[in-house]
């Protein structure tokens, strides 16, 4: 099964994605926009990553694949909790040449609507570095609100960075026509 979003295909990760994900997930600039730290991924790490996420029962993770079926990133809902009806959202588009063209917005909308309409979630939340203006603008545009600020909760390039917790309740999500 797959979903067509903004000219891209959202589908489960495959072992054949290793080479493309090796590029996407080893981009230092992109990694610097995410929480935590990374020493990079070997191809074996990526095989394990793919196997793990294919099997995870509390996730809805999709690879974002272009017209040649090359993975350019991934988007998904993690820690899906059917009792609380909540999940954590995350997205990475690793090919910087396609930023700013609406793909992030379309994929984020897709994940939100998948969470509310398919998984029957009530709350979707995320963490974002307070310095990541592009992502914050995107989340605000899709009705996420800032729920809290974790002060100096990350350390990047020799300085502490605040982390924003943002959340979106199903009744707050304003659907706009495609
Ligand atoms: C964040 C990310 C998913 C956004 O994807 P994208 O395809 O570049 O985003 P879009 O083109 O859909 O733009 C979304 C919004 O970002 C904002 N934006 C775009 N370019 C921007 C820029 N140069 N500076 C600031 N904001 C910008 C705009 O508000 C835009 O909304 P608009 O179309 O209504 O104007 C993508 O850049 C990415 O993967 N970045 C690296 C990883 C990351 O930061 N992930 C999020 C971690 S929480």
CSV table of C-alpha atoms and ligand atoms in Angstrom, one decimal:
chain,number,residue,atom,x,y,z
A,1,UNK,CA,0.0,0.0,0.0
A,2,UNK,CA,1.2,3.5,-0.7
A,3,UNK,CA,-0.1,7.1,-0.7
A,4,UNK,CA,0.5,9.7,-3.3
A,5,UNK,CA,1.3,13.1,-1.8
A,6,UNK,CA,2.4,16.2,-3.8
A,7,UNK,CA,4.0,14.1,-6.5
A,8,UNK,CA,5.8,11.8,-4.1
A,9,UNK,CA,4.9,8.3,-2.8
A,10,UNK,CA,4.6,7.6,0.9
A,11,UNK,CA,5.2,4.0,1.7
A,12,UNK,CA,6.9,1.6,4.1
A,13,UNK,CA,10.7,1.5,4.2
A,14,UNK,CA,12.3,-1.3,2.1
A,15,UNK,CA,15.7,-2.8,2.2
A,16,UNK,CA,16.3,-1.3,-1.2
A,17,UNK,CA,16.1,2.2,0.5
A,18,UNK,CA,19.5,1.7,2.2
A,19,UNK,CA,21.6,3.6,-0.4
A,20,UNK,CA,19.2,6.6,-0.6
A,21,UNK,CA,18.7,6.8,3.2
A,22,UNK,CA,22.5,6.6,3.6
A,23,UNK,CA,22.6,10.0,1.8
A,24,UNK,CA,19.5,11.5,3.5
A,25,UNK,CA,20.4,10.5,7.1
A,26,UNK,CA,24.1,11.3,6.8
A,27,UNK,CA,23.6,15.0,5.9
A,28,UNK,CA,25.2,17.0,8.7
A,29,UNK,CA,23.1,20.1,8.1
A,30,UNK,CA,19.9,18.1,8.3
A,31,UNK,CA,21.1,16.2,11.3
A,32,UNK,CA,21.9,19.4,13.0
A,33,UNK,CA,18.2,20.4,12.9
A,34,UNK,CA,17.1,17.4,14.8
A,35,UNK,CA,17.4,16.6,18.5
A,36,UNK,CA,20.1,14.5,20.0
A,37,UNK,CA,23.4,13.8,18.2
A,38,UNK,CA,24.4,11.4,15.4
A,39,UNK,CA,27.8,10.0,14.6
A,40,UNK,CA,26.3,9.0,11.3
A,41,UNK,CA,24.8,5.8,9.9
A,42,UNK,CA,26.6,2.9,8.3
A,43,UNK,CA,24.7,0.9,5.7
A,44,UNK,CA,24.4,-1.9,8.3
A,45,UNK,CA,22.9,0.7,10.7
A,46,UNK,CA,20.3,1.6,8.1
A,47,UNK,CA,19.4,-2.0,7.4
A,48,UNK,CA,18.7,-2.4,11.1
A,49,UNK,CA,16.8,0.9,11.1
A,50,UNK,CA,14.6,-0.3,8.3
A,51,UNK,CA,14.0,-3.6,9.9
A,52,UNK,CA,13.1,-2.0,13.2
A,53,UNK,CA,10.7,0.5,11.8
A,54,UNK,CA,9.0,-2.0,9.5
A,55,UNK,CA,8.2,-4.2,12.6
A,56,UNK,CA,7.3,-1.4,15.1
A,57,UNK,CA,3.7,-1.8,16.1
A,58,UNK,CA,3.4,1.6,17.7
A,59,UNK,CA,4.4,3.6,14.6
A,60,UNK,CA,3.1,4.8,11.3
A,61,UNK,CA,6.3,5.6,9.5
A,62,UNK,CA,6.5,6.3,5.8
A,63,UNK,CA,9.4,6.8,3.5
A,64,UNK,CA,8.9,9.7,1.1
A,65,UNK,CA,10.0,8.5,-2.3
A,66,UNK,CA,10.3,10.5,-5.5
A,67,UNK,CA,9.1,9.5,-9.0
A,68,UNK,CA,12.1,7.2,-9.4
A,69,UNK,CA,11.2,5.6,-6.1
A,70,UNK,CA,14.3,7.1,-4.4
A,71,UNK,CA,13.8,7.9,-0.7
A,72,UNK,CA,14.3,11.6,0.0
A,73,UNK,CA,13.2,11.5,3.6
A,74,UNK,CA,10.6,10.0,6.0
A,75,UNK,CA,7.6,11.2,7.9
A,76,UNK,CA,5.6,9.5,10.6
A,77,UNK,CA,3.9,9.1,13.9
A,78,UNK,CA,5.7,7.4,16.7
A,79,UNK,CA,4.7,6.2,20.2
A,80,UNK,CA,1.2,5.7,19.0
A,81,UNK,CA,-0.8,5.2,22.2
A,82,UNK,CA,-4.4,4.0,21.7
A,83,UNK,CA,-5.4,4.5,25.3
A,84,UNK,CA,-4.4,8.1,25.4
A,85,UNK,CA,-5.0,8.4,21.6
A,86,UNK,CA,-1.8,10.3,21.1
A,87,UNK,CA,1.3,10.0,19.0
A,88,UNK,CA,4.6,12.0,18.4
A,89,UNK,CA,5.2,13.4,14.9
A,90,UNK,CA,8.5,13.7,13.1
A,91,UNK,CA,9.6,14.5,9.6
A,92,UNK,CA,13.0,14.7,7.8
A,93,UNK,CA,13.4,15.7,4.1
A,94,UNK,CA,17.1,15.0,3.6
A,95,UNK,CA,17.4,16.4,0.1
A,96,UNK,CA,17.9,20.1,0.7
A,97,UNK,CA,17.4,21.0,-3.0
A,98,UNK,CA,13.7,20.2,-2.6
A,99,UNK,CA,13.1,22.3,0.6
A,100,UNK,CA,10.7,25.2,0.4
A,101,UNK,CA,8.5,23.7,-2.3
A,102,UNK,CA,5.6,22.6,-0.2
A,103,UNK,CA,6.6,18.9,0.3
A,104,UNK,CA,7.1,19.2,4.0
A,105,UNK,CA,3.7,20.8,4.4
A,106,UNK,CA,2.0,18.2,2.3
A,107,UNK,CA,3.6,15.3,4.1
A,108,UNK,CA,2.9,16.8,7.5
A,109,UNK,CA,-0.7,17.3,6.6
A,110,UNK,CA,-0.8,13.7,5.4
A,111,UNK,CA,0.5,12.4,8.7
A,112,UNK,CA,-1.8,14.5,10.8
A,113,UNK,CA,-4.9,13.4,8.8
A,114,UNK,CA,-3.6,9.8,8.9
A,115,UNK,CA,-3.4,10.1,12.7
A,116,UNK,CA,-6.8,11.6,13.2
A,117,UNK,CA,-8.7,9.8,10.5
A,118,UNK,CA,-7.1,6.3,10.4
A,119,UNK,CA,-5.6,5.9,13.9
A,120,UNK,CA,-8.4,7.8,15.6
A,121,UNK,CA,-5.9,9.9,17.6
A,122,UNK,CA,-6.9,12.9,19.6
A,123,UNK,CA,-3.5,14.6,20.1
A,124,UNK,CA,-0.4,14.8,18.0
A,125,UNK,CA,2.7,16.4,19.5
A,126,UNK,CA,6.2,17.1,18.5
A,127,UNK,CA,9.5,18.5,19.7
A,128,UNK,CA,11.4,21.0,17.6
A,129,UNK,CA,14.6,23.0,18.2
A,130,UNK,CA,13.6,26.7,18.9
A,131,UNK,CA,16.1,27.7,16.2
A,132,UNK,CA,14.4,25.7,13.5
A,133,UNK,CA,12.3,28.5,12.1
A,134,UNK,CA,11.2,26.7,8.9
A,135,UNK,CA,9.8,23.8,10.8
A,136,UNK,CA,8.1,26.0,13.5
A,137,UNK,CA,6.5,28.1,10.8
A,138,UNK,CA,5.2,25.0,9.1
A,139,UNK,CA,3.8,23.5,12.3
A,140,UNK,CA,2.1,26.8,13.3
A,141,UNK,CA,0.5,27.0,9.8
A,142,UNK,CA,-1.0,23.6,10.4
A,143,UNK,CA,-2.5,24.7,13.7
A,144,UNK,CA,0.0,23.2,16.1
A,145,UNK,CA,0.4,25.4,19.3
A,146,UNK,CA,3.3,25.8,21.5
A,147,UNK,CA,2.6,23.9,24.7
A,148,UNK,CA,5.9,24.4,26.4
A,149,UNK,CA,9.5,25.4,26.1
A,150,UNK,CA,12.2,23.1,27.4
A,151,UNK,CA,14.9,25.5,28.3
A,152,UNK,CA,18.5,24.6,27.1
A,153,UNK,CA,17.3,21.1,26.5
A,154,UNK,CA,19.7,20.5,23.5
A,155,UNK,CA,23.3,21.1,22.9
A,156,UNK,CA,24.4,21.9,19.4
A,157,UNK,CA,27.6,23.3,18.0
A,158,UNK,CA,28.9,24.5,21.3
A,159,UNK,CA,25.7,26.1,22.7
A,160,UNK,CA,22.5,25.2,24.4
A,161,UNK,CA,19.3,25.4,22.5
A,162,UNK,CA,15.7,25.5,23.8
A,163,UNK,CA,13.3,22.9,22.6
A,164,UNK,CA,9.6,23.7,21.9
A,165,UNK,CA,6.9,21.1,22.6
A,166,UNK,CA,4.0,21.7,20.2
A,167,UNK,CA,0.7,19.9,20.2
A,168,UNK,CA,-2.4,19.7,18.0
A,169,UNK,CA,-5.8,18.4,19.1
A,170,UNK,CA,-8.1,16.8,16.6
A,171,UNK,CA,-10.8,19.4,17.1
A,172,UNK,CA,-8.2,22.2,16.6
A,173,UNK,CA,-7.0,21.0,13.2
A,174,UNK,CA,-8.4,23.1,10.5
A,175,UNK,CA,-8.7,21.2,7.3
A,176,UNK,CA,-8.1,23.3,4.2
A,177,UNK,CA,-9.2,22.1,0.8
A,178,UNK,CA,-6.3,20.4,-1.1
B,1,LIG,C1,11.2,21.2,8.1
B,1,LIG,C2,11.0,20.6,6.7
B,1,LIG,C3,10.2,19.3,6.9
B,1,LIG,C4,10.1,21.5,5.9
B,1,LIG,O1,9.9,20.9,4.6
B,1,LIG,P1,9.8,21.9,3.3
B,1,LIG,O2,9.4,21.0,2.2
B,1,LIG,O3,11.1,22.6,3.2
B,1,LIG,O4,8.6,22.9,3.8
B,1,LIG,P2,7.5,23.6,2.8
B,1,LIG,O5,8.1,23.9,1.5
B,1,LIG,O6,6.3,22.8,2.9
B,1,LIG,O7,7.3,24.9,3.7
B,1,LIG,C5,6.7,24.9,4.9
B,1,LIG,C6,6.7,26.2,5.5
B,1,LIG,O8,8.1,26.5,5.9
B,1,LIG,C7,8.2,27.9,5.8
B,1,LIG,N1,9.5,28.2,5.1
B,1,LIG,C8,9.8,27.8,3.8
B,1,LIG,N2,11.0,28.2,3.5
B,1,LIG,C9,11.5,28.9,4.6
B,1,LIG,C10,12.7,29.6,5.0
B,1,LIG,N3,13.7,29.6,4.1
B,1,LIG,N4,12.8,30.1,6.2
B,1,LIG,C11,11.8,30.1,7.1
B,1,LIG,N5,10.6,29.4,6.8
B,1,LIG,C12,10.5,28.9,5.6
B,1,LIG,C13,7.0,28.5,5.2
B,1,LIG,O9,6.2,29.1,6.2
B,1,LIG,C14,6.4,27.4,4.5
B,1,LIG,O10,5.0,27.5,4.6
B,1,LIG,P3,4.2,28.3,3.4
B,1,LIG,O11,4.4,27.4,2.2
B,1,LIG,O12,2.9,28.5,3.9
B,1,LIG,O13,5.0,29.6,3.2
B,1,LIG,C15,12.3,20.3,5.9
B,1,LIG,O14,12.9,21.5,5.6
B,1,LIG,C16,13.2,19.4,6.7
B,1,LIG,O15,13.1,18.2,6.6
B,1,LIG,N6,14.2,20.0,7.4
B,1,LIG,C17,15.2,19.2,8.1
B,1,LIG,C18,14.7,18.3,9.2
B,1,LIG,C19,13.8,19.1,10.1
B,1,LIG,O16,14.1,20.2,10.5
B,1,LIG,N7,12.8,18.4,10.5
B,1,LIG,C20,11.8,18.9,11.5
B,1,LIG,C21,12.4,18.6,12.9
B,1,LIG,S1,11.2,19.0,14.1
